[in-house]
XYZ file of C-alpha atoms in Angstrom:
670
model
C 102.649 -88.658 113.331
C 101.800 -88.922 110.022
C 103.044 -88.230 106.182
C 101.111 -85.410 106.046
C 102.562 -84.058 109.361
C 102.114 -83.584 113.243
C 98.176 -83.003 114.385
C 97.895 -79.928 116.976
C 94.378 -80.690 117.258
C 94.747 -82.955 119.784
C 97.343 -81.574 121.977
C 95.057 -78.705 121.560
C 92.292 -79.971 123.654
C 94.064 -82.147 125.731
C 95.230 -79.071 127.408
C 90.994 -77.525 126.491
C 89.904 -79.983 128.871
C 92.398 -79.560 131.026
C 92.124 -76.723 132.453
C 88.331 -76.466 132.497
C 88.140 -79.650 134.634
C 91.186 -77.305 136.751
C 88.483 -74.007 135.972
C 85.638 -76.252 137.722
C 87.930 -77.985 140.540
C 88.291 -74.300 141.682
C 85.594 -72.405 140.930
C 83.409 -75.331 143.189
C 86.493 -74.798 146.407
C 87.205 -71.343 146.121
C 83.384 -70.680 146.679
C 82.193 -68.574 149.769
C 79.734 -69.150 152.453
C 77.565 -67.290 154.489
C 75.271 -67.484 157.464
C 72.056 -66.220 157.729
C 72.353 -62.758 159.142
C 74.341 -62.107 156.601
C 72.790 -62.851 154.595
C 68.720 -61.125 155.258
C 71.297 -58.516 156.283
C 72.261 -58.296 152.727
C 69.071 -58.716 151.473
C 67.607 -55.574 152.813
C 71.120 -53.243 151.662
C 68.780 -54.482 147.997
C 73.107 -56.220 146.826
C 71.003 -59.553 146.250
C 69.164 -60.463 142.802
C 68.269 -64.201 143.625
C 68.307 -67.323 145.646
C 68.395 -71.173 144.399
C 67.541 -73.413 147.616
C 68.452 -76.518 146.989
C 66.270 -78.478 149.166
C 67.716 -82.155 149.166
C 71.725 -80.670 149.834
C 69.296 -78.317 151.917
C 71.471 -75.430 151.076
C 70.961 -72.643 148.327
C 73.181 -70.766 146.143
C 72.856 -66.510 146.407
C 73.633 -64.345 143.731
C 74.343 -60.964 143.835
C 72.753 -57.976 142.021
C 75.509 -56.553 139.110
C 76.593 -53.914 141.004
C 76.601 -55.264 144.193
C 79.244 -58.219 142.248
C 81.050 -55.194 140.678
C 81.855 -53.611 144.585
C 83.004 -57.158 145.835
C 82.993 -60.268 144.277
C 84.535 -59.334 140.919
C 87.889 -57.793 143.335
C 88.263 -61.859 144.890
C 87.344 -63.733 141.335
C 90.866 -61.959 140.121
C 92.546 -65.109 142.612
C 91.186 -67.065 139.999
C 92.653 -67.552 136.319
C 89.898 -70.240 135.452
C 86.920 -67.893 136.139
C 86.695 -66.714 132.098
C 86.858 -70.714 131.354
C 83.547 -71.293 133.073
C 80.439 -72.116 131.503
C 77.915 -71.494 133.676
C 77.651 -68.785 136.143
C 79.341 -69.530 139.789
C 77.022 -68.111 142.700
C 78.613 -65.937 144.621
C 78.158 -67.379 148.157
C 76.903 -70.179 149.413
C 74.770 -70.920 152.399
C 73.593 -73.238 154.849
C 70.244 -72.597 156.031
C 69.045 -74.592 159.363
C 64.744 -74.743 159.235
C 63.784 -74.479 156.011
C 60.015 -73.038 157.195
C 62.176 -70.841 159.328
C 64.231 -69.506 156.666
C 61.552 -69.095 154.563
C 59.038 -66.901 156.718
C 61.619 -64.361 157.403
C 62.476 -64.543 154.031
C 58.503 -63.763 152.914
C 58.623 -60.894 156.055
C 61.193 -58.827 154.935
C 59.519 -58.846 151.465
C 56.668 -57.502 152.800
C 58.139 -54.624 155.092
C 60.347 -53.161 152.431
C 58.461 -53.786 148.497
C 61.357 -52.204 147.121
C 63.367 -55.630 147.319
C 63.643 -57.587 143.941
C 65.228 -60.405 145.547
C 63.637 -63.738 143.867
C 63.309 -67.523 145.131
C 63.911 -70.087 143.296
C 64.105 -73.980 143.416
C 67.179 -76.075 141.956
C 65.714 -79.393 140.005
C 68.093 -81.261 141.551
C 69.845 -82.932 139.891
C 73.034 -84.472 140.612
C 76.936 -81.761 140.068
C 78.233 -85.268 138.096
C 75.675 -84.353 135.523
C 76.128 -80.352 135.653
C 79.916 -80.885 135.101
C 79.723 -84.266 132.220
C 77.019 -81.913 129.933
C 79.485 -78.800 130.225
C 82.544 -81.102 129.234
C 80.077 -82.261 126.644
C 79.787 -78.094 124.581
C 83.138 -77.973 125.815
C 83.730 -81.297 123.647
C 81.527 -80.176 120.728
C 83.047 -76.634 120.465
C 86.457 -77.760 120.106
C 85.576 -80.437 117.748
C 83.558 -77.580 115.467
C 86.824 -75.646 115.429
C 89.014 -78.372 113.757
C 87.064 -79.240 110.920
C 86.500 -75.240 110.115
C 89.882 -74.422 110.532
C 92.309 -77.319 110.559
C 90.562 -79.451 107.903
C 90.431 -77.005 105.709
C 93.957 -75.325 106.096
C 95.104 -78.736 105.390
C 93.591 -79.682 102.429
C 94.618 -75.950 100.914
C 91.235 -75.354 100.313
C 88.021 -72.581 101.156
C 88.943 -69.480 102.761
C 92.460 -69.395 104.897
C 92.918 -72.578 103.251
C 97.152 -71.961 102.311
C 97.714 -70.951 106.148
C 99.535 -74.819 106.326
C 99.564 -75.119 102.620
C 101.404 -72.058 101.552
C 104.864 -73.455 99.939
C 102.354 -76.193 97.790
C 101.964 -75.961 94.682
C 98.572 -75.562 92.859
C 98.926 -77.535 89.503
C 96.524 -79.558 88.122
C 97.107 -82.661 87.214
C 96.224 -83.760 84.477
C 96.506 -87.781 84.522
C 94.463 -91.712 83.895
C 92.183 -90.392 86.254
C 90.672 -86.540 84.192
C 91.213 -87.143 80.431
C 91.503 -84.122 78.188
C 88.782 -83.745 75.253
C 90.973 -81.960 73.190
C 93.695 -83.576 71.144
C 95.820 -82.562 68.048
C 93.069 -83.164 65.662
C 90.845 -79.910 67.577
C 93.871 -77.877 66.452
C 93.534 -76.679 63.194
C 96.265 -75.115 61.395
C 99.544 -74.983 63.208
C 101.611 -77.541 61.052
C 105.166 -77.507 62.483
C 104.373 -76.336 65.970
C 101.863 -79.449 65.755
C 105.090 -81.690 64.571
C 107.150 -80.293 67.266
C 105.236 -81.482 70.410
C 104.279 -84.138 68.583
C 107.804 -85.574 68.850
C 107.813 -84.689 72.998
C 104.502 -86.656 73.528
C 106.153 -89.443 71.422
C 109.314 -88.929 73.372
C 107.673 -89.347 76.267
C 105.417 -92.787 75.282
C 108.161 -94.146 73.509
C 111.754 -92.716 75.732
C 113.935 -95.933 74.329
C 113.544 -95.336 70.236
C 115.773 -92.652 71.091
C 117.560 -93.304 73.435
C 118.940 -95.984 71.833
C 120.277 -93.668 69.607
C 121.932 -91.820 71.927
C 119.590 -88.661 72.071
C 118.473 -87.172 75.161
C 115.186 -85.800 76.266
C 114.557 -81.854 75.828
C 114.393 -80.575 79.309
C 111.863 -77.862 77.460
C 110.000 -76.735 75.267
C 108.160 -72.093 74.666
C 104.954 -71.421 72.628
C 105.674 -67.874 71.720
C 103.446 -65.571 69.873
C 100.735 -63.233 69.045
C 98.173 -63.210 71.636
C 95.417 -65.561 70.618
C 97.016 -67.867 67.602
C 96.380 -71.736 70.306
C 99.322 -71.806 72.065
C 97.344 -73.365 75.451
C 94.850 -74.147 73.022
C 97.811 -77.107 71.810
C 99.320 -77.154 75.291
C 96.062 -78.578 75.839
C 96.055 -81.153 72.852
C 99.433 -82.315 74.359
C 97.858 -83.347 77.646
C 94.721 -84.742 75.582
C 97.418 -86.983 73.321
C 100.320 -87.351 76.198
C 99.660 -90.927 78.212
C 101.301 -89.465 81.134
C 100.862 -87.054 83.725
C 100.202 -83.379 82.955
C 100.848 -80.478 85.181
C 99.349 -77.187 84.404
C 99.295 -74.172 86.287
C 99.768 -70.359 85.451
C 103.401 -68.042 86.017
C 101.277 -66.088 88.023
C 100.716 -69.430 90.655
C 103.785 -68.763 91.747
C 103.570 -65.453 93.145
C 102.585 -64.863 96.628
C 103.092 -61.982 98.896
C 105.200 -64.363 101.874
C 108.893 -64.630 100.955
C 110.369 -67.231 100.439
C 106.852 -68.927 98.682
C 107.078 -69.252 95.244
C 110.389 -70.692 95.476
C 109.203 -74.107 97.784
C 105.647 -73.560 95.285
C 108.585 -74.421 92.233
C 110.445 -76.745 94.409
C 107.081 -78.901 95.208
C 105.790 -78.580 91.589
C 109.416 -80.519 90.701
C 109.020 -82.428 93.172
C 105.386 -83.999 92.452
C 106.670 -84.612 88.862
C 110.171 -86.127 89.537
C 107.735 -88.701 91.686
C 105.244 -89.386 88.702
C 108.113 -89.852 86.165
C 107.680 -88.759 83.060
C 106.148 -85.847 83.156
C 105.051 -82.713 82.006
C 104.875 -79.144 82.987
C 103.750 -76.746 81.937
C 103.729 -73.223 82.732
C 100.793 -70.815 81.060
C 102.436 -67.243 81.152
C 105.510 -67.478 81.829
C 106.675 -63.951 81.493
C 104.427 -63.950 84.847
C 108.428 -64.799 86.623
C 110.404 -65.991 83.121
C 111.679 -62.067 82.859
C 115.001 -61.035 82.807
C 116.955 -60.621 87.270
C 118.093 -57.325 87.207
C 115.591 -55.324 85.769
C 114.002 -51.932 88.377
C 115.239 -53.579 91.359
C 115.539 -49.692 92.885
C 114.868 -50.869 96.205
C 118.177 -52.878 96.160
C 116.596 -55.599 98.686
C 115.917 -59.353 97.773
C 113.482 -59.609 94.869
C 111.403 -62.789 95.379
C 110.580 -62.929 91.669
C 113.918 -63.633 91.597
C 114.181 -65.809 93.760
C 111.402 -67.981 92.418
C 112.950 -67.787 88.888
C 116.247 -69.163 90.103
C 114.978 -71.832 92.010
C 113.045 -72.686 87.988
C 116.418 -72.227 86.349
C 118.308 -74.520 88.940
C 115.068 -77.429 88.691
C 115.512 -77.234 84.767
C 119.152 -78.250 84.813
C 120.930 -78.630 87.825
C 122.385 -81.343 89.964
C 119.651 -83.638 90.266
C 117.638 -82.974 87.598
C 118.107 -85.967 85.172
C 114.788 -87.127 85.180
C 112.127 -87.503 82.849
C 109.995 -84.454 83.202
C 109.403 -82.060 80.302
C 108.483 -78.347 80.474
C 106.180 -76.810 78.631
C 105.651 -73.040 78.403
C 103.062 -70.041 76.582
C 103.798 -66.975 76.266
C 103.795 -63.428 74.047
C 106.853 -61.940 75.496
C 109.836 -63.720 75.052
C 111.229 -60.623 74.059
C 111.185 -59.811 78.100
C 111.957 -63.558 79.496
C 114.921 -64.041 81.166
C 118.715 -65.410 78.505
C 119.590 -67.759 81.290
C 115.649 -69.207 80.689
C 116.402 -69.275 76.899
C 119.683 -70.764 76.155
C 120.196 -74.772 75.212
C 119.129 -76.680 78.246
C 116.674 -75.630 79.667
C 114.275 -74.631 76.836
C 115.556 -76.493 73.792
C 112.662 -75.067 71.994
C 111.199 -72.065 70.951
C 107.491 -73.112 68.736
C 106.821 -69.565 66.865
C 103.258 -69.480 67.008
C 102.428 -67.513 64.221
C 98.744 -65.263 62.805
C 97.095 -68.216 60.667
C 97.904 -67.837 56.528
C 95.121 -68.499 54.160
C 94.555 -72.732 54.555
C 94.987 -71.979 58.030
C 92.096 -70.082 58.589
C 90.277 -72.468 56.203
C 91.052 -74.814 58.406
C 90.184 -73.052 61.716
C 86.999 -72.189 59.876
C 86.279 -76.091 59.285
C 86.787 -76.464 63.154
C 84.486 -74.178 64.639
C 81.855 -74.513 62.564
C 81.206 -77.946 62.647
C 78.164 -76.485 65.940
C 77.046 -74.052 63.432
C 73.571 -74.470 61.516
C 75.108 -72.787 58.616
C 72.943 -72.087 55.143
C 74.094 -73.839 52.327
C 75.370 -70.105 50.537
C 78.345 -70.421 53.050
C 81.392 -70.676 51.623
C 84.934 -71.020 53.826
C 87.665 -69.649 51.332
C 85.296 -66.482 51.200
C 85.548 -66.334 54.890
C 88.649 -67.185 54.839
C 89.838 -64.590 52.911
C 87.833 -61.825 54.560
C 89.349 -62.439 58.021
C 92.935 -61.615 56.836
C 95.324 -61.165 60.773
C 92.723 -62.802 61.995
C 93.859 -65.001 65.381
C 92.661 -68.583 65.592
C 90.674 -66.359 68.837
C 89.051 -64.201 66.714
C 87.881 -66.625 63.830
C 85.778 -68.329 66.303
C 84.886 -64.948 68.443
C 83.067 -64.154 64.530
C 81.779 -67.830 64.484
C 80.072 -67.619 67.211
C 79.050 -63.240 66.663
C 77.469 -64.369 63.202
C 75.572 -67.066 65.148
C 74.120 -64.848 67.632
C 73.367 -62.200 64.889
C 71.318 -64.299 62.823
C 69.067 -65.674 66.246
C 68.953 -62.019 66.887
C 67.618 -61.528 63.261
C 65.149 -64.225 63.777
C 67.610 -66.760 61.128
C 66.771 -70.521 60.617
C 70.175 -70.352 60.090
C 73.361 -68.233 59.652
C 73.830 -67.172 56.569
C 77.134 -64.882 54.640
C 75.582 -62.008 56.082
C 75.308 -63.216 59.383
C 79.208 -63.586 59.379
C 79.800 -60.605 56.819
C 77.915 -58.109 59.554
C 80.297 -59.886 62.118
C 83.494 -59.220 60.785
C 81.847 -55.645 60.225
C 81.418 -55.211 63.835
C 84.144 -57.132 65.570
C 86.527 -54.137 63.275
C 84.484 -51.299 63.739
C 81.939 -52.024 66.364
C 78.267 -51.503 66.486
C 76.175 -50.027 64.821
C 74.876 -46.804 65.349
C 71.364 -45.979 63.186
C 69.734 -43.332 65.676
C 73.326 -41.246 67.034
C 72.361 -37.827 65.484
C 73.942 -35.717 63.155
C 74.378 -32.510 61.178
C 73.486 -32.602 57.364
C 77.207 -30.539 56.859
C 78.871 -33.025 58.705
C 77.113 -36.039 57.136
C 78.550 -34.439 53.867
C 81.825 -33.809 55.355
C 81.655 -37.305 57.213
C 80.992 -38.717 53.247
C 83.498 -37.037 51.564
C 86.217 -38.085 54.574
C 85.784 -41.247 53.601
C 85.071 -40.857 49.226
C 88.562 -39.530 49.622
C 90.013 -42.790 51.321
C 88.411 -44.335 48.376
C 89.286 -42.463 45.582
C 93.660 -42.476 46.716
C 93.033 -46.656 48.081
C 91.662 -47.085 43.944
C 94.015 -44.873 41.774
C 97.370 -45.681 44.130
C 98.677 -49.091 42.859
C 99.415 -50.197 46.519
C 97.532 -49.568 49.095
C 95.737 -52.466 49.518
C 92.019 -52.783 48.304
C 88.484 -51.560 48.977
C 86.361 -53.938 50.398
C 83.319 -51.813 51.267
C 82.413 -48.002 52.331
C 79.732 -47.168 55.286
C 78.802 -43.321 56.752
C 77.219 -44.931 58.935
C 78.494 -44.415 62.930
C 80.517 -47.108 63.878
C 81.130 -47.586 67.827
C 83.322 -44.087 68.647
C 83.477 -42.983 64.526
C 81.799 -41.866 62.507
C 82.650 -43.435 59.280
C 84.289 -46.034 58.687
C 86.686 -48.102 55.191
C 87.242 -51.411 55.273
C 90.231 -52.504 53.085
C 91.366 -56.399 52.289
C 95.215 -56.339 53.120
C 97.333 -58.406 51.061
C 99.173 -61.399 53.465
C 102.553 -60.644 52.681
C 105.701 -61.051 53.942
C 108.205 -58.798 52.658
C 107.753 -54.042 52.333
C 108.459 -52.235 50.103
C 109.202 -48.285 50.689
C 106.728 -47.550 47.503
C 103.865 -49.577 50.116
C 104.388 -48.312 53.002
C 104.041 -45.154 50.936
C 101.357 -45.907 48.840
C 99.408 -47.109 52.094
C 100.449 -44.248 53.817
C 98.699 -41.481 50.756
C 95.626 -44.038 51.026
C 95.266 -42.853 54.803
C 95.875 -39.485 53.989
C 93.069 -39.234 51.673
C 90.019 -37.990 53.892
C 92.080 -34.949 55.476
C 93.358 -34.503 51.953
C 89.313 -34.637 50.267
C 88.163 -32.024 53.143
C 91.141 -29.993 51.641
C 89.738 -29.803 48.058
C 86.298 -29.717 48.756
C 86.064 -27.513 51.819
C 89.329 -25.860 51.659
C 89.735 -26.273 55.566
C 89.827 -29.701 57.380
C 88.544 -30.884 61.219
C 89.277 -32.773 63.854
C 88.202 -36.321 62.339
C 91.823 -37.305 61.089
C 93.268 -38.462 64.316
C 93.470 -41.895 63.768
C 94.750 -41.615 60.502
C 97.327 -39.377 61.361
C 98.050 -41.241 64.597
C 98.134 -43.844 62.085
C 100.578 -41.732 59.403
C 103.125 -40.942 62.202
C 103.859 -44.492 62.942
C 104.288 -45.921 59.521
C 106.695 -42.952 59.476
C 108.460 -43.626 62.550
C 108.837 -46.780 61.817
C 110.456 -45.713 58.535
C 113.025 -44.025 59.503
C 114.309 -44.685 63.104
C 113.813 -49.119 62.046
C 113.295 -49.998 58.767
C 115.591 -47.733 57.875
C 114.230 -46.641 54.462
C 115.040 -43.530 54.779
C 118.398 -42.099 52.385
C 118.852 -38.904 54.866
C 119.348 -40.955 57.936
C 120.747 -44.132 56.203
C 120.865 -47.592 56.158
C 120.439 -46.978 60.494
C 118.277 -49.122 62.608
C 117.731 -48.207 66.825
C 114.874 -51.210 67.188
C 116.529 -52.849 69.626
C 114.743 -56.563 69.393
C 116.068 -57.692 72.937
C 113.498 -55.578 74.558
C 116.414 -53.880 76.790
C 115.102 -50.222 75.619
C 112.428 -49.817 77.632
C 114.312 -49.455 80.730
C 117.269 -46.747 79.289
C 116.168 -43.504 80.239
C 118.058 -42.236 76.958
C 117.387 -42.324 73.804
C 120.010 -44.336 71.332
C 121.181 -41.804 69.305
C 121.855 -37.020 69.370
C 120.074 -34.536 69.327
C 121.170 -33.680 66.358
C 119.953 -36.880 64.674
C 117.124 -36.886 66.420
C 115.972 -33.790 64.774
C 116.950 -35.026 61.460
C 114.430 -37.604 62.515
C 111.448 -35.491 63.182
C 112.170 -33.074 60.250
C 112.203 -36.382 57.910
C 109.403 -38.633 59.774
C 108.000 -34.870 58.620
C 108.823 -34.871 55.326
C 107.458 -37.635 54.472
C 104.035 -37.043 55.580
C 103.541 -33.996 54.788
C 104.513 -35.048 51.251
C 102.403 -37.852 50.670
C 99.457 -35.570 52.051
C 100.627 -32.824 49.110
C 100.276 -36.202 47.097
C 96.905 -37.070 48.025
C 95.647 -33.706 47.603
C 96.544 -33.917 44.079
C 95.752 -36.795 42.742
C 91.958 -35.350 44.580
C 92.498 -32.167 42.727
C 92.546 -34.136 39.085
C 89.792 -36.213 39.875
C 87.419 -33.633 41.800
C 84.545 -35.192 39.268
C 84.300 -38.478 40.926
C 85.344 -37.751 44.562
C 81.982 -35.536 43.873
C 80.168 -38.342 42.224
C 81.297 -41.191 44.488
C 80.172 -38.465 47.457
C 77.148 -38.631 46.566
C 76.444 -41.759 45.849
C 77.351 -42.244 49.629
C 74.955 -39.879 51.091
C 72.655 -41.543 49.038
C 73.201 -45.233 49.671
C 75.473 -45.055 53.088
C 77.011 -48.140 52.252
C 79.007 -48.913 49.452
C 80.925 -51.999 48.009
C 83.509 -52.231 45.686
C 80.843 -52.827 43.016
C 80.305 -48.780 42.931
C 83.596 -47.502 42.298
C 83.747 -50.205 39.270
C 80.356 -48.031 37.744
C 82.409 -44.372 38.713
C 86.761 -45.338 38.168
C 86.296 -47.868 35.895
C 88.110 -51.791 36.673
C 91.581 -50.978 39.149
C 94.079 -52.429 37.000
C 96.849 -53.173 39.506
C 93.919 -55.666 41.060
C 95.742 -58.093 43.775
C 93.644 -61.425 42.704
C 95.718 -61.289 39.114
C 99.192 -60.843 40.936
C 100.815 -64.117 41.405
C 99.230 -66.425 44.132
C 101.528 -67.725 47.106
C 103.174 -70.284 47.347
C 104.204 -72.542 50.295
C 104.808 -76.385 50.874
C 102.040 -77.101 53.528
C 99.174 -75.935 51.159
C 97.540 -79.216 49.148
C 97.181 -79.551 45.244
C 93.586 -78.405 44.316
C 94.780 -77.927 40.926
C 93.163 -74.543 40.864
C 93.253 -73.266 37.302
C 95.726 -70.734 37.438
C 94.769 -67.196 36.011
C 96.279 -65.383 33.316
C 98.974 -62.317 34.942
C 97.097 -59.065 32.874
C 99.408 -56.311 34.838
C 102.916 -56.635 34.914
C 104.549 -59.005 37.540
C 104.938 -57.937 41.470
C 106.734 -58.398 43.674
C 105.679 -60.872 47.171
C 104.751 -57.708 49.623
C 105.089 -57.468 53.011
C 104.693 -59.293 56.714
C 100.886 -59.868 57.197
C 99.246 -57.230 58.723
C 96.606 -57.189 60.328
C 93.326 -55.751 59.156
C 93.638 -52.128 58.946
C 90.724 -51.327 61.710
C 88.892 -49.118 59.824
C 89.495 -45.892 58.612
C 88.318 -43.635 61.183
C 86.401 -40.250 60.936
């Protein structure tokens, strides 16, 4: 008996050896004898396979053939239940001979008279029965020893195949303490200033709890990190583990899930028991939505839900009886809307930290971190790279830096240049270039006019995103693509959304104006404008005919309902309104392109000639863009350091602060 529980190996080993001894003793005692006349009679009948002569003991062991053994001996052997445990084959009969010389003469005479008899004779080595018994016992002990190390030890440690049999209810959390340090610190986390401040306070509370408790403060029970994928939630938790001088337990939400009933709840209890034993401690659960989903959803079986039991146990451990220990739970998810309300209340996850996509100055800091290990060219400007990647997450920026290094190595560059970074951004957004893709001249001309239509509308309407680059080289699944630089906004007006929809429909409108027919190449454009128009009508309340009504459900409960939150009559009005918005912007795009058909032709011709055109090429045809976002008001934030940059004069009218930060538009596909 020890702290890991009773070891069953030794009782099993003792029982096995006892059965072995009994089998051998009973096997020796139940052996049958035969006289010489009976032996030679059976020999002449062809039933004896071999005879083993022991000169010292003056006896011989007789072994029957398989056919004779099946007919006679097997029936009698059933009386011995331990016969299957015998290692060595036992003789079927024991023969006591008189004179060995006379016995051998008669044996040879029978063999000479009947050559068909295959009975062989042999002589024993003269080993003692005790030696044979000990050898067999040692073989059994060796087998049991191998069985112990391959099965019991593996199961008990939880490692290897089948290691979960005896430790199924144990927690799988990985412990980081003073013996195993993590190299990631807060210095490695760029941006996320607000989130870092919050988690630093948690770490400081565990290190210097008296500083807070003497003023009557209580330790927070939990910190929830929420945000889009790739924004640095797990990295922030790694930094906490690297900074904290307390034990840090890390695991994923899926580690609680198992096919056996009650395992998840058992692992939760074991996890908190380990953390309490090493208090103060931090528990980090990544992707907590695997077990924290709201209860009572999609449980049509009517039975006991294993995931709900796991969640109930987690709720009890975080805020129940006996939870006065210094254990803080950190969790990360990008689906906070589906988490259970009981998990989100104060006293469990006291703080919810939103980790948003990085802004311009934060992207610059992230580039500084990831560019440390890259050999850069002198012309690489970090400010420029940050401006070229609006809507990129921290993981996306890391991918851009890595992809740029790979492209530079592929082109045999001695350092990573500015063009390598631009190519990396293009490849991540648009896909791999397919220069060898066969395309008809007529289709290529249609693609050129399609992309030229997008570029023309975006240049001539006020609120459309400024153009960066247009290409008719196939990329990914698209035959042509246009890159735009969306403004980083916090608010979006109706006019801005309508202008962006008009620019998106510019490709199909150009086909209508030039060719007087349309193609299937505007699929992605139509999908984009349909979603925007639907959002305007049903979510943002920007349609005068529908009114100031939003059917958006931020709690996420609507995905479990079977009906719509509006009537059939309202649904018809919504459909009519969505169609009207799209058709109005399409007619507007056709009108703009018709009025500027000569400039559209010039742009398409240049695109057919160069295959790739930039902003400078559009300025040659259209002139300077009047409403350049660089000339409008600059964003103001308290976290941007004052670099004393010269203020640019506002040439045109002031614009209101625009909409929420948009992810980079996927290239307009054809």
